[in-house]
Coordinates of C-alpha atoms in Angstrom, one line a residue:
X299 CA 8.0 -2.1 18.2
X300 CA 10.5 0.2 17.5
X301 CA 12.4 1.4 14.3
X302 CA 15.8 -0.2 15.8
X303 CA 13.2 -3.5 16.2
X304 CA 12.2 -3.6 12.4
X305 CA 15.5 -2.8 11.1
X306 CA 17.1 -6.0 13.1
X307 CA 13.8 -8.2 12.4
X308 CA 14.5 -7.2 8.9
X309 CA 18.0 -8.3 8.6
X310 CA 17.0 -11.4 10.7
X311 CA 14.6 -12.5 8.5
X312 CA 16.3 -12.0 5.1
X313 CA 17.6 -14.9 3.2
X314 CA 20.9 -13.8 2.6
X315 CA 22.2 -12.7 5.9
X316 CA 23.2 -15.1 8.9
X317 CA 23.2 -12.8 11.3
X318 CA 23.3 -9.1 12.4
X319 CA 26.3 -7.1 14.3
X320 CA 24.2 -4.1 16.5
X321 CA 25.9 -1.8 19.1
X322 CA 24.3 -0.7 22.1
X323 CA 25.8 2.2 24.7
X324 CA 23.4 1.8 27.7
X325 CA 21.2 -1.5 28.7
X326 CA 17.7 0.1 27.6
X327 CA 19.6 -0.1 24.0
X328 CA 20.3 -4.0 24.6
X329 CA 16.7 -4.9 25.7
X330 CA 15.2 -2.9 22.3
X331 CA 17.9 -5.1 20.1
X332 CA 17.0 -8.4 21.7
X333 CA 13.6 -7.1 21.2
X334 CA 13.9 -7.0 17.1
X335 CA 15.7 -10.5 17.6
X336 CA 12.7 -12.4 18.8
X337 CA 10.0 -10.6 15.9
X338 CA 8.9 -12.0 13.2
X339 CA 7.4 -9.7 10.8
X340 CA 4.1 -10.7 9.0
X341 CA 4.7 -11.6 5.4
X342 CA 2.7 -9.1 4.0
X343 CA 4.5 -6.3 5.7
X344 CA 8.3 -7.7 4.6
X345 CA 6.7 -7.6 1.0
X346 CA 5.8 -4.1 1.7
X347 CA 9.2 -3.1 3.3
X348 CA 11.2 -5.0 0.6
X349 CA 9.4 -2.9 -2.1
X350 CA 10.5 0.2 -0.5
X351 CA 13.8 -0.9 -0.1
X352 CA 14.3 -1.8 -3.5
X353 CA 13.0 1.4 -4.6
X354 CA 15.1 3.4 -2.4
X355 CA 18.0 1.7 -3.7
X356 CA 17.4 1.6 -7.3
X357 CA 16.9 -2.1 -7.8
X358 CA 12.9 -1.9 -9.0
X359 CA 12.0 -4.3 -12.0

């Protein structure tokens, strides 16, 4: 998978967002976004991912 892949699995997958708006200029750009659309990341990596994200943002408890 790609970085483009995680980062729309990611939004995908998190509780507080219904869906994702992603641009594309050429078609191999559309197939790798429908590509994140379909993944499902393993719990124990979107536990890892989230506690990087909060970090990088400030928000760790």
């Amino acid at each position: 998978k790609t970085v483009a892949q995680l980062a729309i699995a990611w939004v995908l997958m998190h509780p507080a967002i219904t869906g994702a708006i992603v641009g594309a200029r050429r078609p191999d750009q559309i197939e790798q976004n429908v590509g994140g659309a379909g993944w499902r990341i393993p719990e124990e990596d979107m536990q890892a991912i989230e506690a990087i994200y909060r970090r990088t943002v400030g928000q760790e408890q």
